[in-house]
Tab-separated table of C-alpha atoms in Angstrom:
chain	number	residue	atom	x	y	z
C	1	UNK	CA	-2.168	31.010	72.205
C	2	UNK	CA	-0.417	34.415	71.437
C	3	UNK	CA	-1.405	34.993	67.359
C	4	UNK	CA	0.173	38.075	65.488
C	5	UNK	CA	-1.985	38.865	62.405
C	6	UNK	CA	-0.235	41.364	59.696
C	7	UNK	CA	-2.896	42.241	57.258
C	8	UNK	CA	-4.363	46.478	56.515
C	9	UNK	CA	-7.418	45.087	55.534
C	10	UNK	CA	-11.280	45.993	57.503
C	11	UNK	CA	-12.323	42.309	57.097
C	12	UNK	CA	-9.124	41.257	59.175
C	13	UNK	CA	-10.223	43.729	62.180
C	14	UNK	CA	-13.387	42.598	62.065
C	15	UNK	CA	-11.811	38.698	62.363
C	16	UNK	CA	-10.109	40.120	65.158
C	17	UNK	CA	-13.079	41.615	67.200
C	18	UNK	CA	-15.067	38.658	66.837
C	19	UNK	CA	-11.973	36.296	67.592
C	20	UNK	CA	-11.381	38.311	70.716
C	21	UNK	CA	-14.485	38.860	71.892
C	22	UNK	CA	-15.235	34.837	71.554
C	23	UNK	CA	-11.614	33.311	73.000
C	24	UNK	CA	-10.456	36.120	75.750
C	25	UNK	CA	-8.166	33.440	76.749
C	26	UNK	CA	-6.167	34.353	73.823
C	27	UNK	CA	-3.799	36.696	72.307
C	28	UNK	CA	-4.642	38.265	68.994
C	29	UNK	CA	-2.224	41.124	67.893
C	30	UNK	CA	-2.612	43.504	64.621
C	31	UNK	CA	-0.156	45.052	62.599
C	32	UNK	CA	-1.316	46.943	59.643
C	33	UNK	CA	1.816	48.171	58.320
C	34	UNK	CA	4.863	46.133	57.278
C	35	UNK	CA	7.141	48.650	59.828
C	36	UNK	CA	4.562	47.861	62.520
C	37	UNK	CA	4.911	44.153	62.098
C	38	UNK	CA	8.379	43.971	61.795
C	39	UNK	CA	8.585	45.937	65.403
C	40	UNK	CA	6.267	43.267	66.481
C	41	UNK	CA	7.671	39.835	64.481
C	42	UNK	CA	11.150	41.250	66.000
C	43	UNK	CA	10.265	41.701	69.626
C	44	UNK	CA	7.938	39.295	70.690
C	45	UNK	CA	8.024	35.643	70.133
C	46	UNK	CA	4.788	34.504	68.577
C	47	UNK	CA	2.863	30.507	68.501
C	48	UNK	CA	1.640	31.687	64.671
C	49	UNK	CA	1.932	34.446	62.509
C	50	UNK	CA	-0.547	35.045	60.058
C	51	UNK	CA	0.651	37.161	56.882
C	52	UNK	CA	-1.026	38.503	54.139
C	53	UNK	CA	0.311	38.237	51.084
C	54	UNK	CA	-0.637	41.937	49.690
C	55	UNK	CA	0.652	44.997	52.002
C	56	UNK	CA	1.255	48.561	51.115
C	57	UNK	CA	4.806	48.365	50.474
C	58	UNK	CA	7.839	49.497	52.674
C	59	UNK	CA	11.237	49.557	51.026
C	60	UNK	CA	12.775	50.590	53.790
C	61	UNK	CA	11.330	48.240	56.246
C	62	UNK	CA	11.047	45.030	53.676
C	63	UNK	CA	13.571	45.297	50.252
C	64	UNK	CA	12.227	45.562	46.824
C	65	UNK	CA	8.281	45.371	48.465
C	66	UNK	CA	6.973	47.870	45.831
C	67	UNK	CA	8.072	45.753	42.923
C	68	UNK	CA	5.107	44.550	41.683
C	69	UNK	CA	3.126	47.054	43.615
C	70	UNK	CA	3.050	44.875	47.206
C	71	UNK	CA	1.747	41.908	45.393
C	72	UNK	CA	4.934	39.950	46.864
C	73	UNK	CA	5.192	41.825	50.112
C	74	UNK	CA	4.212	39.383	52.581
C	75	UNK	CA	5.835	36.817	50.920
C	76	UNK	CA	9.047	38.576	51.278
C	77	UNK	CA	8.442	39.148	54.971
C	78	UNK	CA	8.203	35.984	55.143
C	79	UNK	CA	12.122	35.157	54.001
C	80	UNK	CA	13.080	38.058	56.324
C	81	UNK	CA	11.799	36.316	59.069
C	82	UNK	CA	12.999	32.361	58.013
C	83	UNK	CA	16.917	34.370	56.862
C	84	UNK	CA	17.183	35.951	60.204
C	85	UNK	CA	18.729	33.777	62.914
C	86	UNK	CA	18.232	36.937	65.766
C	87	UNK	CA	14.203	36.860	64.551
C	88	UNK	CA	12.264	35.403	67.648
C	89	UNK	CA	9.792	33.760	65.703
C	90	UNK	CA	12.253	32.399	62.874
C	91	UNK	CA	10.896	29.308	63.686
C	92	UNK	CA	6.963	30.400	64.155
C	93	UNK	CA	4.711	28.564	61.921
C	94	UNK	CA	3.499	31.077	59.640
C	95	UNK	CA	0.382	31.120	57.657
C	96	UNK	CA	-0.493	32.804	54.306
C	97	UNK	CA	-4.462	34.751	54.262
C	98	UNK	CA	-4.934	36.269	51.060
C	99	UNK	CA	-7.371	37.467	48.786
C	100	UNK	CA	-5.230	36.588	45.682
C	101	UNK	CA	-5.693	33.518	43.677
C	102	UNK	CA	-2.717	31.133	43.530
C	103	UNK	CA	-2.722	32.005	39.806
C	104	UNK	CA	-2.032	35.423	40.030
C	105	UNK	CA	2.302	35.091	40.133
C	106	UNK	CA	4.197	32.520	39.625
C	107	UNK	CA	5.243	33.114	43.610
C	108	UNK	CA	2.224	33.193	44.685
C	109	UNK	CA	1.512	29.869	43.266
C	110	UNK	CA	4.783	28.619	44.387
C	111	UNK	CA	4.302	29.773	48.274
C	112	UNK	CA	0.793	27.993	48.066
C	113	UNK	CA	2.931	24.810	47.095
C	114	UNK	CA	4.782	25.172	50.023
C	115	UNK	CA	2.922	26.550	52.304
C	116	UNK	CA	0.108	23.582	51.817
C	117	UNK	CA	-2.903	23.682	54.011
C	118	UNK	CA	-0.991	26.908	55.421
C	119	UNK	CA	-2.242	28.941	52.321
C	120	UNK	CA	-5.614	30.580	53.124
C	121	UNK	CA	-8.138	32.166	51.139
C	122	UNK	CA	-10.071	35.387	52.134
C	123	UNK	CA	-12.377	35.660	53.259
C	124	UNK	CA	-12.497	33.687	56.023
C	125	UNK	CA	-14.773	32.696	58.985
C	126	UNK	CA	-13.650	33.581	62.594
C	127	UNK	CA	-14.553	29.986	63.258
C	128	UNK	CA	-12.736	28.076	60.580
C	129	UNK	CA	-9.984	30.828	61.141
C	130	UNK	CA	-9.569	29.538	65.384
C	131	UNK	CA	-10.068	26.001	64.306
C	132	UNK	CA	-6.785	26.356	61.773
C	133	UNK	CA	-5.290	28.356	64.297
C	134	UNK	CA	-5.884	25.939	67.841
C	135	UNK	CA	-4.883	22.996	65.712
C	136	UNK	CA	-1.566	24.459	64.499
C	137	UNK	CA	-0.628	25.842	67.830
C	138	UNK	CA	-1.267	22.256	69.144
C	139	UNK	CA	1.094	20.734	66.286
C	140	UNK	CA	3.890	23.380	67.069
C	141	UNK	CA	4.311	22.712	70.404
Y	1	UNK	CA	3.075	106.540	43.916
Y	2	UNK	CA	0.591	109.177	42.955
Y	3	UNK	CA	0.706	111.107	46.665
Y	4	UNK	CA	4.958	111.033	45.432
Y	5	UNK	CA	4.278	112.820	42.116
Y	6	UNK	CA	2.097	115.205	43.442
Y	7	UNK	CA	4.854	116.249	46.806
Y	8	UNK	CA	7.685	116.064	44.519
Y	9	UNK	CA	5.732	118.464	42.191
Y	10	UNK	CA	4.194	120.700	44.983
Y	11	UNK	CA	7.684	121.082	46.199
Y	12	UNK	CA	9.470	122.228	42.968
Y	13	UNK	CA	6.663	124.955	42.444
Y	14	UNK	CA	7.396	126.053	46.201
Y	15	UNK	CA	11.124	126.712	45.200
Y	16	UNK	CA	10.484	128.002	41.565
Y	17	UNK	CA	8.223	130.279	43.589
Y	18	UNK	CA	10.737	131.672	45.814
Y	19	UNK	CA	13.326	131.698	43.706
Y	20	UNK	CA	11.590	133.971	40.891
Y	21	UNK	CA	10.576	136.339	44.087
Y	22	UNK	CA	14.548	136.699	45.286
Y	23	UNK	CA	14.971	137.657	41.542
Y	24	UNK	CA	12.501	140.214	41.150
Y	25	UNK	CA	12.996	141.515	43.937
Y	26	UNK	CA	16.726	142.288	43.745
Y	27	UNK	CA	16.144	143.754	40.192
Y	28	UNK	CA	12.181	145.756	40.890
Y	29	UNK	CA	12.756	149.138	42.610
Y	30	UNK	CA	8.785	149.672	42.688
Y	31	UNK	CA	7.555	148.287	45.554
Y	32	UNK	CA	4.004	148.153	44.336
Y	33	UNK	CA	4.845	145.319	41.906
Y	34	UNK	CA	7.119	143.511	44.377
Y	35	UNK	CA	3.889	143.661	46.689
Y	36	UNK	CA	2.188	142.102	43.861
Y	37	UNK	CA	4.553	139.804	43.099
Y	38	UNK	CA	4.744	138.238	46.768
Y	39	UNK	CA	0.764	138.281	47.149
Y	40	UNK	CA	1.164	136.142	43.757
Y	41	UNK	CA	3.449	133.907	45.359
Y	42	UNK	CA	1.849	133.373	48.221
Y	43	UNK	CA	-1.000	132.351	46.299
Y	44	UNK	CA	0.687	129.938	43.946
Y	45	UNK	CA	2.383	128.472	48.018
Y	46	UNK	CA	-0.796	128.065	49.451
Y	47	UNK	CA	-2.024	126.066	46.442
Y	48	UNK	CA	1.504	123.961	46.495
Y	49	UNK	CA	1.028	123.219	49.809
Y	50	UNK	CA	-3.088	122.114	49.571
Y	51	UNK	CA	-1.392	119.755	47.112
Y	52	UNK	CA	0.975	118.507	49.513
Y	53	UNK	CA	-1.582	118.239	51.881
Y	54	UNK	CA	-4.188	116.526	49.146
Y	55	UNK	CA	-0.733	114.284	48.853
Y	56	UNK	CA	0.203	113.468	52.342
Y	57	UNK	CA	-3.865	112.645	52.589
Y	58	UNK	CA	-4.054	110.506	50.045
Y	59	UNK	CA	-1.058	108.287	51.104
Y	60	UNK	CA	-2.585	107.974	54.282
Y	61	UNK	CA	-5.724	106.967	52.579
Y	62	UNK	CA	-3.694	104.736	50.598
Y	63	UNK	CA	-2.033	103.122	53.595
Y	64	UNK	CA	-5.337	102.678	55.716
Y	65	UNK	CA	-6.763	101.160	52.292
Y	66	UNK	CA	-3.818	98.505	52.444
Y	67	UNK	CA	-3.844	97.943	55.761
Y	68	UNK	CA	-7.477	96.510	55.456
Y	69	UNK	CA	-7.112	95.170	52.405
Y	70	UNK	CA	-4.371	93.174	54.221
Y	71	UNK	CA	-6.516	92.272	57.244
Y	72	UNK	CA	-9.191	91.260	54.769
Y	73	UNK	CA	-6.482	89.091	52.961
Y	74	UNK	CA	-5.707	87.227	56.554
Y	75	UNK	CA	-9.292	86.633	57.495
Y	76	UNK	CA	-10.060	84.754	53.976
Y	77	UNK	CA	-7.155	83.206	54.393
Y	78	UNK	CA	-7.740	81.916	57.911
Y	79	UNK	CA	-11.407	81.442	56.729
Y	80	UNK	CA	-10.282	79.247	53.536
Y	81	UNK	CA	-7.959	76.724	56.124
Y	82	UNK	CA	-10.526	76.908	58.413
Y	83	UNK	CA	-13.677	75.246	55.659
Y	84	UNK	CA	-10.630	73.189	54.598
Y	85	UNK	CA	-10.095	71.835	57.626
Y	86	UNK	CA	-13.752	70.818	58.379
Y	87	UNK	CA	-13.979	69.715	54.983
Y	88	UNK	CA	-11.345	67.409	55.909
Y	89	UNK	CA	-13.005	66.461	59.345
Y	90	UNK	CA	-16.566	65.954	57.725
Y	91	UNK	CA	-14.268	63.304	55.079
Y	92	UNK	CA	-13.058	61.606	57.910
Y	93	UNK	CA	-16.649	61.801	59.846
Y	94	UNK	CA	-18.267	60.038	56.644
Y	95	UNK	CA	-15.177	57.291	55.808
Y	96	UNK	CA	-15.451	56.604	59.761
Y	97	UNK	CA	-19.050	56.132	59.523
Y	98	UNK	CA	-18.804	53.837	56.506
Y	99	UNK	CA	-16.355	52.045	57.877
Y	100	UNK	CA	-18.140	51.244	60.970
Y	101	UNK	CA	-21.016	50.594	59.123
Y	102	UNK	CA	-19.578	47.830	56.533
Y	103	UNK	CA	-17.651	46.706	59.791
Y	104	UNK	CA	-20.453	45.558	61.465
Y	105	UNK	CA	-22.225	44.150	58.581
Y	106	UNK	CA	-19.573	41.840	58.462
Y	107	UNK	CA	-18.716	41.773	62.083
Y	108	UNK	CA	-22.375	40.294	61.703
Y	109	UNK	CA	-21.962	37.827	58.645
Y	110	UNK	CA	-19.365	36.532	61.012
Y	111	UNK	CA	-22.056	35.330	64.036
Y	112	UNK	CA	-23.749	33.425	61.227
Y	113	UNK	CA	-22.932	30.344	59.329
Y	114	UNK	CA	-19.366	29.933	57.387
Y	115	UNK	CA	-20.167	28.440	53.813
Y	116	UNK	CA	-20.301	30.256	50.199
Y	117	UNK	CA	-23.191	32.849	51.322
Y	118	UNK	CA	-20.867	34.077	53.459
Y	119	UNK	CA	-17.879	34.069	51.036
Y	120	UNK	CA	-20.247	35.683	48.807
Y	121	UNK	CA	-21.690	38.618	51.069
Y	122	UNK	CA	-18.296	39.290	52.121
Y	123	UNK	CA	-17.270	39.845	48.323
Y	124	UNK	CA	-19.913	42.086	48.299
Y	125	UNK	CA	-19.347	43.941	51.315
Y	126	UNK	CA	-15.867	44.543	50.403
Y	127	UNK	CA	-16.704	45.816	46.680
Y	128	UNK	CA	-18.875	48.470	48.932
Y	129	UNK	CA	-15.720	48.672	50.768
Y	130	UNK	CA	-13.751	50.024	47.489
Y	131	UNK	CA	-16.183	52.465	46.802
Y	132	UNK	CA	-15.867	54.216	50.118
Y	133	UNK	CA	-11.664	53.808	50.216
Y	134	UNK	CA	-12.236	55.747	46.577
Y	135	UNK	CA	-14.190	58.327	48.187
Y	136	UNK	CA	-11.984	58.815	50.865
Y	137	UNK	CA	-9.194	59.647	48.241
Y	138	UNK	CA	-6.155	58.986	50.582
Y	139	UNK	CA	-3.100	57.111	49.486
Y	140	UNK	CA	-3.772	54.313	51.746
Y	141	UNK	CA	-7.382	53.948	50.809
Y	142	UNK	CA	-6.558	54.449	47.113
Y	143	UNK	CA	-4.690	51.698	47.614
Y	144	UNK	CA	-7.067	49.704	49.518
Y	145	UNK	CA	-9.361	50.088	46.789
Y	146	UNK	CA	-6.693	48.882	44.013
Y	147	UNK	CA	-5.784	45.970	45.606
Y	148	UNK	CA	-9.214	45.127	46.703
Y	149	UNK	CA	-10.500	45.580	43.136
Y	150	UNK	CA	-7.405	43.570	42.000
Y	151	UNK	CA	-8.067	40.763	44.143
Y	152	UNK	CA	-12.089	40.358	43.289
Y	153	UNK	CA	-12.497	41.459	39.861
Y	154	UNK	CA	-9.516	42.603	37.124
Y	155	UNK	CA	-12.096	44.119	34.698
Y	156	UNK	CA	-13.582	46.174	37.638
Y	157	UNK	CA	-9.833	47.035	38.390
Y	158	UNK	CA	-8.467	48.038	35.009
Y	159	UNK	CA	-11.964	50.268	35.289
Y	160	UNK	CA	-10.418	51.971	38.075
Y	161	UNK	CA	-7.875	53.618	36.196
Y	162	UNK	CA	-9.757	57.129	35.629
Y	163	UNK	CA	-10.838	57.236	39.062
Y	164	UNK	CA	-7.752	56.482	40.702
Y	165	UNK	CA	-5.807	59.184	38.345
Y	166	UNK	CA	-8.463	61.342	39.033
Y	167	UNK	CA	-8.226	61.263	43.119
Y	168	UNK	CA	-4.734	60.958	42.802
Y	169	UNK	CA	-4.562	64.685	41.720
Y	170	UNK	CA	-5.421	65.508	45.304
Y	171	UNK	CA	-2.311	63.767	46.994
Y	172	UNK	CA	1.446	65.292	47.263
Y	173	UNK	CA	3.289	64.575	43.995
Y	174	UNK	CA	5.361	61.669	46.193
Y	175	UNK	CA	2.383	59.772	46.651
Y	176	UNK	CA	1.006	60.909	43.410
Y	177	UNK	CA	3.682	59.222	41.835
Y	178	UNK	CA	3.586	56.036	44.241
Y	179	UNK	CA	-0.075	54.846	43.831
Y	180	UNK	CA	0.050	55.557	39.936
Y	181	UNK	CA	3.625	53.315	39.482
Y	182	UNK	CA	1.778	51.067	41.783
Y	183	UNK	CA	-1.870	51.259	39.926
Y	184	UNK	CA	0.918	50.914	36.494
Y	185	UNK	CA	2.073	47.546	38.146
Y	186	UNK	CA	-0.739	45.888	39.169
Y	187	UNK	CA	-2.347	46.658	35.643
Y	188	UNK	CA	0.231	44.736	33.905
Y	189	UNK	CA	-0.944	41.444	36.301
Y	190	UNK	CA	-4.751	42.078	35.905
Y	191	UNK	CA	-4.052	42.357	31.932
Y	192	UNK	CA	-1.790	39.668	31.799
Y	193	UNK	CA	-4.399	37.594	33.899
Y	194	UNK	CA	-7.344	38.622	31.595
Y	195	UNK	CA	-5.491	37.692	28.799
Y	196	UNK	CA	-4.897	33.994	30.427
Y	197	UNK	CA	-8.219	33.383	30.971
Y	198	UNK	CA	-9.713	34.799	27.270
Y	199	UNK	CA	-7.562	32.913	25.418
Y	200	UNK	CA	-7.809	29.559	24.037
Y	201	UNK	CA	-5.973	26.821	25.350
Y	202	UNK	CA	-4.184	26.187	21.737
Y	203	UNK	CA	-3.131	29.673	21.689
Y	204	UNK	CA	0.687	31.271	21.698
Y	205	UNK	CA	2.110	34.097	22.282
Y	206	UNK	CA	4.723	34.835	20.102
Y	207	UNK	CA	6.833	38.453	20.545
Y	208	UNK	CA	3.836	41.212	20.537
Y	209	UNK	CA	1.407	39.229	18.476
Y	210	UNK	CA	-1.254	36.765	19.121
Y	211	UNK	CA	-1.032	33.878	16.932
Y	212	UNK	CA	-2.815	30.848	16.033
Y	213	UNK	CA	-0.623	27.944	15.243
C-alpha cells in the first residue's frame, strides 16, 4: 500500500514514524507543503491520499489558498486533483484528517457530507489510522 | 579639516613673509636692518613651518585614528552577526529540542491505547506544541501556533493576538504582512464561531445588531 500524507503538522510525523516503523511493508510518504505535495500528487500514482484540510497557503501552487487564511486549502487541493484529467491519482481515494470541526465553514461541513466516513478527526491513533487505511486500499482495488 | 586650516594658514604667512622681505629690501639701503629684517623672517618661517609640520602630524594622527576606528567598526560588526548568528543557532537548538521532546511524548501516547485519554493528552501535547511554535517566532511556526490554537480553542486563539503581533515584528515586512492578514482572517471565523455558540437558539442577527425577536 503506497499512502501519500499532506499535512505540516508534528502529530502527523509522529503518525508516520510509528506507522512505518510498525508496517515496513508499506509506503508512507510526507509532504508538508502544498508545492511539495503537488510535486508528489503529480508524479507518482498513489492507493490513498490523505489531506489535511488546513495548510499554509500557496497561491501560486493552489489558487485563492490564502483566502480564509488556509482554512480551505486542502479542500481546494482536493478539486485540483478530481479537475485534472493528466493528475495520476485523479481517481485516488482521498481522505480528509483535520483538526477542524465540521462546523467551522460552511465547506468544511459540506466536504464532511461528502466525504462520509472519509472525513477524519485529529487526532488520530496510528492504529485506527492503518485500519481506515488497509480497508480502503482493499475497497479501491 | 583642522591640519587644512592650519597648512593653508602656515603657507600664506610663508609668502607674506617673503614678500614683505623682497620689499624692504629693494627700498632699505642699510644693511643692518635688512639683516634684521631676514633674521625676523626666518623666525616667523621656522614657526610657519612647525605649524605645517604640527599640521601634516596631526592629519596623520587623524588618519591612523580613523583607520582604527574603522577596524574597530568591522570587528563589532563581525562580532554583532557573529552573537546573531548563534543566537539564531541556540533558537533552533531549543525549538529542535522541544520538538523532539513533545514528539516522543506522543510518539509514546501512540504505543498505548486509542480512546479519549489519548484524544485528550494529545490536545494537550499540542497546546504545549503552540507555545514552543510561539517561541520559535518564525512565520511557519507562527502559523503553526494560529491554526493550532484555532483548531482547539477560539478564546485561547483570539488571546493570541498580542503575541502573534508582537513576534511578528521580528519577520520581513512580506511575512509580516502575511501571518497578520492571515491571523485577521482566521479571527473573523473564531469570532463568528464564538458568537454561534453564546447565543441563544431564538436569537437573530439583524445588520450590526443583536436582537431579540
Amino acid at each position: 500500500m503506497k499512502t501519500l500524507f499532506v499535512d505540516e503538522d508534528w502529530e502527523i510525523e509522529v503518525l508516520l514514524n510509528v506507522l512505518r516503523a510498525r508496517h515496513p511493508e508499506d509506503e508512507f510518504d510526507l509532504a508538508e507543503t502544498l508545492d511539495q505535495a503537488r510535486k508528489a500528487i503529480w508524479a507518482v500514482k498513489y492507493d490513498i491520499l490523505v489531506l489535511d484540510v488546513m495548510m499554509p497557503s500557496d497561491d501560486v501552487v493552489v489558487p485563492k489558498s490564502s483566502d480564509k487564511a488556509g482554512l480551505l486549502s486542502g479542500l481546494l487541493l482536493k478539486d485540483l486533483i478530481r479537475s485534472d484529467a493528466n493528475c495520476p491519482n485523479k481517481d485516488t481515494k482521498i481522505i480528509i484528517l483535520t483538526g477542524l470541526l465540521p462546523s467551522e465553514d460552511s465547506k468544511v461541513t459540506e466536504a464532511q457530507q461528502i466525504q462520509g466516513d472519509l472525513f477524519l478527526q485529529k487526532p488520530m491513533h496510528p492504529d485506527a489510522m492503518y485500519e481506515i487505511l488497509a480497508r480502503e486500499s482493499v475497497n479501491s482495488k | 579639516m583642522r591640519s587644512i586650516v592650519y597648512t593653508v594658514a602656515a603657507v600664506a604667512v610663508c609668502i607674506a613673509l617673503v614678500l614683505l622681505l623682497i620689499a624692504c629690501a629693494s627700498d632699505l639701503t642699510n644693511d643692518y636692518l635688512t639683516g634684521w629684517l631676514a633674521i625676523a623672517g626666518i623666525l616667523v618661517a621656522v614657526s610657519a613651518l612647525s605649524q605645517v609640520i604640527f599640521a601634516v602630524v596631526a592629519y596623520l594622527e587623524s588618519a591612523a585614528l580613523r583607520n582604527q576606528i574603522e577596524s574597530l567598526r568591522v570587528k563589532a560588526v563581525e562580532a554583532h552577526e557573529n552573537s546573531l548568528e548563534q543566537l539564531q543557532t541556540l533558537k533552533r537548538a531549543f525549538y529542535d529540542a522541544a520538538k523532539a521532546s513533545i514528539a516522543g511524548l506522543m510518539e509514546s501516547l501512540s504505543y498505548g491505547a486509542q480512546g479519549q485519554s489519548f484524544r485528550i493528552a494529545m490536545n494537550n501535547l499540542k497546546l504545549a506544541q503552540m507555545n514552543v511554535d510561539l517561541a520559535h517566532g518564525t512565520y511557519l511556526s507562527l502559523w503553526s501556533a494560529m491554526q493550532n490554537a484555532f483548531k482547539l480553542d477560539k478564546r485561547c486563539f483570539l488571546e493570541l493576538e498580542s503575541d502573534i503581533v508582537q513576534r511578528s515584528q521580528a519577520l520581513c515586512k512580506a511575512e509580516r504582512d502575511r501571518i497578520l492578514k492571515e491571523f485577521k482572517g482566521l479571527k473573523v471565523q473564531a469570532l463568528d464561531s464564538l458568537t454561534k455558540a453564546t447565543m441563544p437558539h431564538n436569537w437573530k442577527l439583524r445588520g450590526k445588531q443583536n436582537v431579540v425577536p
